[in-house]
Tab-separated table of C-alpha atoms in Angstrom:
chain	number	residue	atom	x	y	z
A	1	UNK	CA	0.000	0.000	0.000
A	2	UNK	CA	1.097	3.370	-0.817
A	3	UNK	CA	0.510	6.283	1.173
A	4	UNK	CA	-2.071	8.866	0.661
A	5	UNK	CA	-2.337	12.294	1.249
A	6	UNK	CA	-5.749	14.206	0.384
A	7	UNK	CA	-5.047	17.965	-0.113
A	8	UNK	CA	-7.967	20.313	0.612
A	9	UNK	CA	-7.150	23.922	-0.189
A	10	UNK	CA	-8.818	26.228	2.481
A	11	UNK	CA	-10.028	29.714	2.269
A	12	UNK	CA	-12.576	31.347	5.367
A	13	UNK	CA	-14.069	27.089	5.176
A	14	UNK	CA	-15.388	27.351	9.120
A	15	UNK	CA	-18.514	26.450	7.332
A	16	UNK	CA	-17.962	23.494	5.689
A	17	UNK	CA	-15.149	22.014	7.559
A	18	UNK	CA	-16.647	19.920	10.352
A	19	UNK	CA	-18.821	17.878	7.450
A	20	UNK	CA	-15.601	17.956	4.767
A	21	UNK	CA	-13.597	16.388	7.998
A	22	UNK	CA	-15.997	13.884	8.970
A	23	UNK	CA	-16.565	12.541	5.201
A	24	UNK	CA	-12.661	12.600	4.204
A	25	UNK	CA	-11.826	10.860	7.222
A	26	UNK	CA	-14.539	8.764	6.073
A	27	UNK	CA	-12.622	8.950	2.620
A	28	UNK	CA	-9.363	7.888	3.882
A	29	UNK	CA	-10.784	4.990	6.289
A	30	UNK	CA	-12.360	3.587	2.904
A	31	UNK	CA	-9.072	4.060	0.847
A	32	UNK	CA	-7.003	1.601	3.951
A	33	UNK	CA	-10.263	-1.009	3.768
A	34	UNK	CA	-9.547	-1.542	-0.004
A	35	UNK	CA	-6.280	-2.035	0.491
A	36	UNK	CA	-5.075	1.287	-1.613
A	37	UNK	CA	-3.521	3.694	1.394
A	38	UNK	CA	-1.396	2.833	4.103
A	39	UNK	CA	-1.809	3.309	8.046
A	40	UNK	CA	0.437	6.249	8.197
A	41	UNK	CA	-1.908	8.915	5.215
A	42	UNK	CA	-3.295	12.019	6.309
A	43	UNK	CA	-6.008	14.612	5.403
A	44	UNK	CA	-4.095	17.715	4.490
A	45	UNK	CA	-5.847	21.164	4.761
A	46	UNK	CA	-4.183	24.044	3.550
A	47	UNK	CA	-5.256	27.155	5.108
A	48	UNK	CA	-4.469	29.829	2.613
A	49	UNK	CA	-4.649	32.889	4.938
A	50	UNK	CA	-8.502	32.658	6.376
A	51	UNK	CA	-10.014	35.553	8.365
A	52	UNK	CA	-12.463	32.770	10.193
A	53	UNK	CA	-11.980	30.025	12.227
A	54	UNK	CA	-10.841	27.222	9.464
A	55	UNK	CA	-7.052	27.270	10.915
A	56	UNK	CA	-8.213	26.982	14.356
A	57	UNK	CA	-11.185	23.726	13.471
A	58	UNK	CA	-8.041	22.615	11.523
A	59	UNK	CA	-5.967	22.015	14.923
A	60	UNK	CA	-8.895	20.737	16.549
A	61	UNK	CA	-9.357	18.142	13.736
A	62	UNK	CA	-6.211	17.452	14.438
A	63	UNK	CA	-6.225	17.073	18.319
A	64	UNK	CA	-9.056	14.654	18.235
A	65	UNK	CA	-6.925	12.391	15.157
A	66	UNK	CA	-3.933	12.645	13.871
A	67	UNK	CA	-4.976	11.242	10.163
A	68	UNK	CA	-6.080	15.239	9.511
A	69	UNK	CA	-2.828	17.353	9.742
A	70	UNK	CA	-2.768	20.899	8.865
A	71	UNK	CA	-0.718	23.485	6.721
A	72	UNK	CA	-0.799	27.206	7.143
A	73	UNK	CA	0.090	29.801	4.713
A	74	UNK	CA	1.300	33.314	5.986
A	75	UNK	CA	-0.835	34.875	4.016
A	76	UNK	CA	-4.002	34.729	1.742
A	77	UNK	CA	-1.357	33.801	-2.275
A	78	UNK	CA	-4.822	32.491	-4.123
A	79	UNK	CA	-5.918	28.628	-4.651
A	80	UNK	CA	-3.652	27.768	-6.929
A	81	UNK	CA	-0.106	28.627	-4.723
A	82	UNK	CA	-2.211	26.825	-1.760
A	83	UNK	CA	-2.757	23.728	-3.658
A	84	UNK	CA	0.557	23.396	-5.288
A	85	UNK	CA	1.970	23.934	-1.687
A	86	UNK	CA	0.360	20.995	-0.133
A	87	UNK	CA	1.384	18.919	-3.613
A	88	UNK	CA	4.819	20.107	-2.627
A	89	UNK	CA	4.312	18.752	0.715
A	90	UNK	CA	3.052	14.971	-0.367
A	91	UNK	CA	6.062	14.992	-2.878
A	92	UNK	CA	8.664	15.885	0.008
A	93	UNK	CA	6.701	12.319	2.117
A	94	UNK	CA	6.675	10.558	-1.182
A	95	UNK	CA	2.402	10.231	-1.234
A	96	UNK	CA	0.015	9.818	-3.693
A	97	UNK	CA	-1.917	13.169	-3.537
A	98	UNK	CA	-5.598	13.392	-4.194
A	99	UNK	CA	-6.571	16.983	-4.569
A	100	UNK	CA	-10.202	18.218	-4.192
A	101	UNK	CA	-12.099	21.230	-2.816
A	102	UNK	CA	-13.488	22.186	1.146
A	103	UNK	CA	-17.229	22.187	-0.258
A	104	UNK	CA	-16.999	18.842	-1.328
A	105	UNK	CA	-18.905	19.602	-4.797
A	106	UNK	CA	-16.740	16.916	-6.463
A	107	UNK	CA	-17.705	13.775	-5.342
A	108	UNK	CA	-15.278	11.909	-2.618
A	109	UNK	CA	-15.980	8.495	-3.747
A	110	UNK	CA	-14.557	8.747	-7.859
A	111	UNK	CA	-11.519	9.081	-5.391
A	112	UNK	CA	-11.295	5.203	-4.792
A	113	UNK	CA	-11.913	4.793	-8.458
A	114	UNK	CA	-8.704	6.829	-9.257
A	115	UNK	CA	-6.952	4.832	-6.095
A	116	UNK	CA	-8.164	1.698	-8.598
A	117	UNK	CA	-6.246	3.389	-11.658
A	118	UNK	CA	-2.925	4.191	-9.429
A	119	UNK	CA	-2.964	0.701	-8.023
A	120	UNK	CA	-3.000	-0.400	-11.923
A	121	UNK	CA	-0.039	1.909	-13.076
A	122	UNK	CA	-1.600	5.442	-13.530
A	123	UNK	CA	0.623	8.253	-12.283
A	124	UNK	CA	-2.477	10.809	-13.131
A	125	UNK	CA	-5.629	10.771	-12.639
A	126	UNK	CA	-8.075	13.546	-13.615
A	127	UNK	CA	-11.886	13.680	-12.001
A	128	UNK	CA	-13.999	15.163	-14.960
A	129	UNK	CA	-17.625	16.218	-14.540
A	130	UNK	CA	-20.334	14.399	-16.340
A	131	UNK	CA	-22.443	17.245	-16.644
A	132	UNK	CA	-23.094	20.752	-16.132
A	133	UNK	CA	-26.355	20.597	-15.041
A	134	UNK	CA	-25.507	22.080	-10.876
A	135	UNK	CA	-23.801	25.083	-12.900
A	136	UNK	CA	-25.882	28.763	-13.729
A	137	UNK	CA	-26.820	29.666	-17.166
A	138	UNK	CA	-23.906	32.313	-17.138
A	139	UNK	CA	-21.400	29.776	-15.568
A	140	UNK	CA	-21.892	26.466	-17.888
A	141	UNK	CA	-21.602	28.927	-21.107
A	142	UNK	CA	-18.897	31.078	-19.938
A	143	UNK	CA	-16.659	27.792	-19.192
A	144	UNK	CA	-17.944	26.312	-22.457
A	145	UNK	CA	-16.276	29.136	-24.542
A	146	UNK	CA	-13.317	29.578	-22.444
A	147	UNK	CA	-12.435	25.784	-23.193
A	148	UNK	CA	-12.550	26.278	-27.025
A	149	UNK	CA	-10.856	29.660	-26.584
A	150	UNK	CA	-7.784	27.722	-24.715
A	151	UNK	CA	-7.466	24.531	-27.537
A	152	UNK	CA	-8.061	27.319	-30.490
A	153	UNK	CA	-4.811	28.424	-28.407
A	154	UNK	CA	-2.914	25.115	-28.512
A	155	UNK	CA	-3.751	24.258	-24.914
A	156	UNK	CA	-4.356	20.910	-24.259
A	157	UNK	CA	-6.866	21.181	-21.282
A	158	UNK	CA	-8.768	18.061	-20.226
A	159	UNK	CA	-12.431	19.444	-20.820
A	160	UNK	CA	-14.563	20.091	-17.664
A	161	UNK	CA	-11.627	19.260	-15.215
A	162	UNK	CA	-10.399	22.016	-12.742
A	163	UNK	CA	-8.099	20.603	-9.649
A	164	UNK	CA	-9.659	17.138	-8.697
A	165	UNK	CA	-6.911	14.929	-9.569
A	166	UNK	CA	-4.651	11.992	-8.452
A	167	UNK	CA	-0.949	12.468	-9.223
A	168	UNK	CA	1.566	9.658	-7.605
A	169	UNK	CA	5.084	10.965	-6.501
A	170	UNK	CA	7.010	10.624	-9.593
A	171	UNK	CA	3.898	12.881	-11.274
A	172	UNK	CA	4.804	15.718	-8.707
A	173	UNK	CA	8.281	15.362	-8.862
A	174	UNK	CA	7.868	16.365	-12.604
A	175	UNK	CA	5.981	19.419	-11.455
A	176	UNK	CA	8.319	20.634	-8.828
A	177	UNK	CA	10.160	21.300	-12.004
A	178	UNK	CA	7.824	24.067	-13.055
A	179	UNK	CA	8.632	27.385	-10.506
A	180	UNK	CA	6.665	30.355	-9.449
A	181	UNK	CA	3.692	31.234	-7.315
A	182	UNK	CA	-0.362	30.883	-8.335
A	183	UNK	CA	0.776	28.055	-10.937
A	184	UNK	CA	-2.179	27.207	-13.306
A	185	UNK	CA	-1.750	23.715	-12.519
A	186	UNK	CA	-4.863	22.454	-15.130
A	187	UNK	CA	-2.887	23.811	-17.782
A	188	UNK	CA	0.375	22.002	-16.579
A	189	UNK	CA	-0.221	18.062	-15.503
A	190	UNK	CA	-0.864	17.461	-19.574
A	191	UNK	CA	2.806	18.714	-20.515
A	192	UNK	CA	4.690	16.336	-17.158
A	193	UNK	CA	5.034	13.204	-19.385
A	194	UNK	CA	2.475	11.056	-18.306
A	195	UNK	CA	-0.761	10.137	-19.669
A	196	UNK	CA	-3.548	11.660	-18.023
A	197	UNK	CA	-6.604	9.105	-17.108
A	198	UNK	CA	-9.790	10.169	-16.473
A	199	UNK	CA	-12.643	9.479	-13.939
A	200	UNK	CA	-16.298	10.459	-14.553
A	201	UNK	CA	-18.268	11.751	-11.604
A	202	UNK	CA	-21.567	13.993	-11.139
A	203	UNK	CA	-20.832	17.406	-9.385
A	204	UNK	CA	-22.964	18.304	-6.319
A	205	UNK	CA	-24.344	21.546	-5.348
A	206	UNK	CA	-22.633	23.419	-2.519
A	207	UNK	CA	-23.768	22.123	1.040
A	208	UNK	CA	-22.628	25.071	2.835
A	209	UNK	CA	-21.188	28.156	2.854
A	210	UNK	CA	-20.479	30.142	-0.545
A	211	UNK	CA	-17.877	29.897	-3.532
A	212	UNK	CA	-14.715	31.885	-3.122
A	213	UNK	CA	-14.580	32.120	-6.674
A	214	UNK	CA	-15.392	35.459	-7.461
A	215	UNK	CA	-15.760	36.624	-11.214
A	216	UNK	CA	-12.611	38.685	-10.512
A	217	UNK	CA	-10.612	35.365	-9.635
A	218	UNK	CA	-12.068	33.711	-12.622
A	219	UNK	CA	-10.658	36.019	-15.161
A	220	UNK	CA	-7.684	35.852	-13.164
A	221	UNK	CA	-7.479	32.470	-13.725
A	222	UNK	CA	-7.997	32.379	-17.292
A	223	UNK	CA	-5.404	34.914	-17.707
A	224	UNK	CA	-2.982	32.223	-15.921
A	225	UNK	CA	-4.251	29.924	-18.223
A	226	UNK	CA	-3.257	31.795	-21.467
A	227	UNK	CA	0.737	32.027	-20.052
A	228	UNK	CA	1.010	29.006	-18.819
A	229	UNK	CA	1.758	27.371	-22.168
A	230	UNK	CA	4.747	29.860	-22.196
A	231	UNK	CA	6.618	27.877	-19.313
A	232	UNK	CA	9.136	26.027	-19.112
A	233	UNK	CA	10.343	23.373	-17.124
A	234	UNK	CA	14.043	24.225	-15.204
A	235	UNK	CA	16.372	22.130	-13.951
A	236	UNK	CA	16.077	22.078	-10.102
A	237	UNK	CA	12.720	21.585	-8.155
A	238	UNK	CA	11.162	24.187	-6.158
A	239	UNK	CA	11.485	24.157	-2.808
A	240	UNK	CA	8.376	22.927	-0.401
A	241	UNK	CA	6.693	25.537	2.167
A	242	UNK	CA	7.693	28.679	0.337
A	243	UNK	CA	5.014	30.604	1.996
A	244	UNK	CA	4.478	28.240	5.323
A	245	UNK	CA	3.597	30.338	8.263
A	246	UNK	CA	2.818	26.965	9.973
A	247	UNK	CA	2.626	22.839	9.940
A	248	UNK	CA	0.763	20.430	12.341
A	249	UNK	CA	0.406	16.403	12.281
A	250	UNK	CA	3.214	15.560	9.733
């Protein structure tokens, strides 16, 4: 068995967390019955600078069990940098890393299905959405064009994925290559030299709180997404916890 590490980016979550704890501890339990993660994998939250109470339900998560461990960043740097720090943290323990979102939209359970395609060889594993249908008019139109924009571009972005992925160890060693902060890392795990699998899975609505995705962050976004076929991998990774204000549980 390998061990796992499930990254949850976290910005003002207070929320959501207490459900998100219970079902990814839930998540991780189920991972050890089937024989995919070992004893010693953790829940990772990454507290990207939050005004609330997420970092301090994140030490209490902890207190209680030590599978959830916790990762603070000095400041609020953006989903992206907060993600690709705890990435940079499972490559430095040599985990698989499952990424996903506090609100839980994706759905936890295609995550033993991509466990299934590691255990068989896969080094990356993206979750793409069946449908649109939890999405606004204005939302599921605006991401349509924005995908053909990108491939009339040359990108080669796996339609309807965002950051719900699987990438083993020698998948994020790759990407250590790739340097810089608030990474577009959708538009990167198609150029690390692995094939990309894919996993189907229906997108929920939001249980609780509300999206920290705000239009400006979304054309922010895209904008990263329109350089990022401009860089270039360098010789020597990055190092882990550039912006780390503070680590529990690991």
């Amino acid at each position: 068995m390998e061990r796992y590490f499930i990254i949850v980016p976290c910005y003002n979550e207070e929320e959501v967390l207490p459900v998100t704890t219970l079902r990814l501890g839930e998540c991780l339990a189920g991972l050890a019955a089937r024989g995919y993660a070992s004893g010693d994998s953790r829940v990772l939250f990454v507290d990207d600078g939050s005004a609330d109470r997420t970092w301090e339900l994140i030490c209490e998560a902890n207190e209680r069990d030590e599978r959830f461990a916790g990762l603070r960043l000095d400041r609020n740097r953006g989903h992206q940098t907060a993600l690709t720090e705890g990435l940079m943290c499972a490559r430095e323990h040599r985990a698989v890393s499952v990424s996903i979102d506090a609100d839980l939209q994706d759905d936890v359970r295609a995550i033993y299905a991509m466990a299934e395609k590691r255990a068989a060889g896969a080094h990356i594993v993206c979750g793409v959405r069946a449908s649109r249908a939890t999405d606004t008019f204005m939302k599921r139109n605006t991401a349509r064009a924005y995908y053909k924009i990108m491939r009339l571009l040359g990108s080669s972005l796996i339609y309807d994925h965002a950051d719900f992925r699987l990438m083993g160890p020698e998948a994020l060693d790759a990407l250590a290559l790739y340097h810089g902060d608030d990474l577009f890392l959708r538009g990167l795990i198609t150029r690390l030299g692995y094939p990309c699998e894919t996993v189907s899975y229906d997108r929920a609505e939001r249980f609780a709180g509300e999206s920290k995705y705000t239009l400006r962050k979304m054309l922010k976004l895209a904008a990263k997404g329109f350089t990022s076929g401009r860089m270039k991998p360098l010789s020597v990774a990055r190092e882990p916890y550039g912006h780390t204000k503070e680590l529990i549980g690991l």
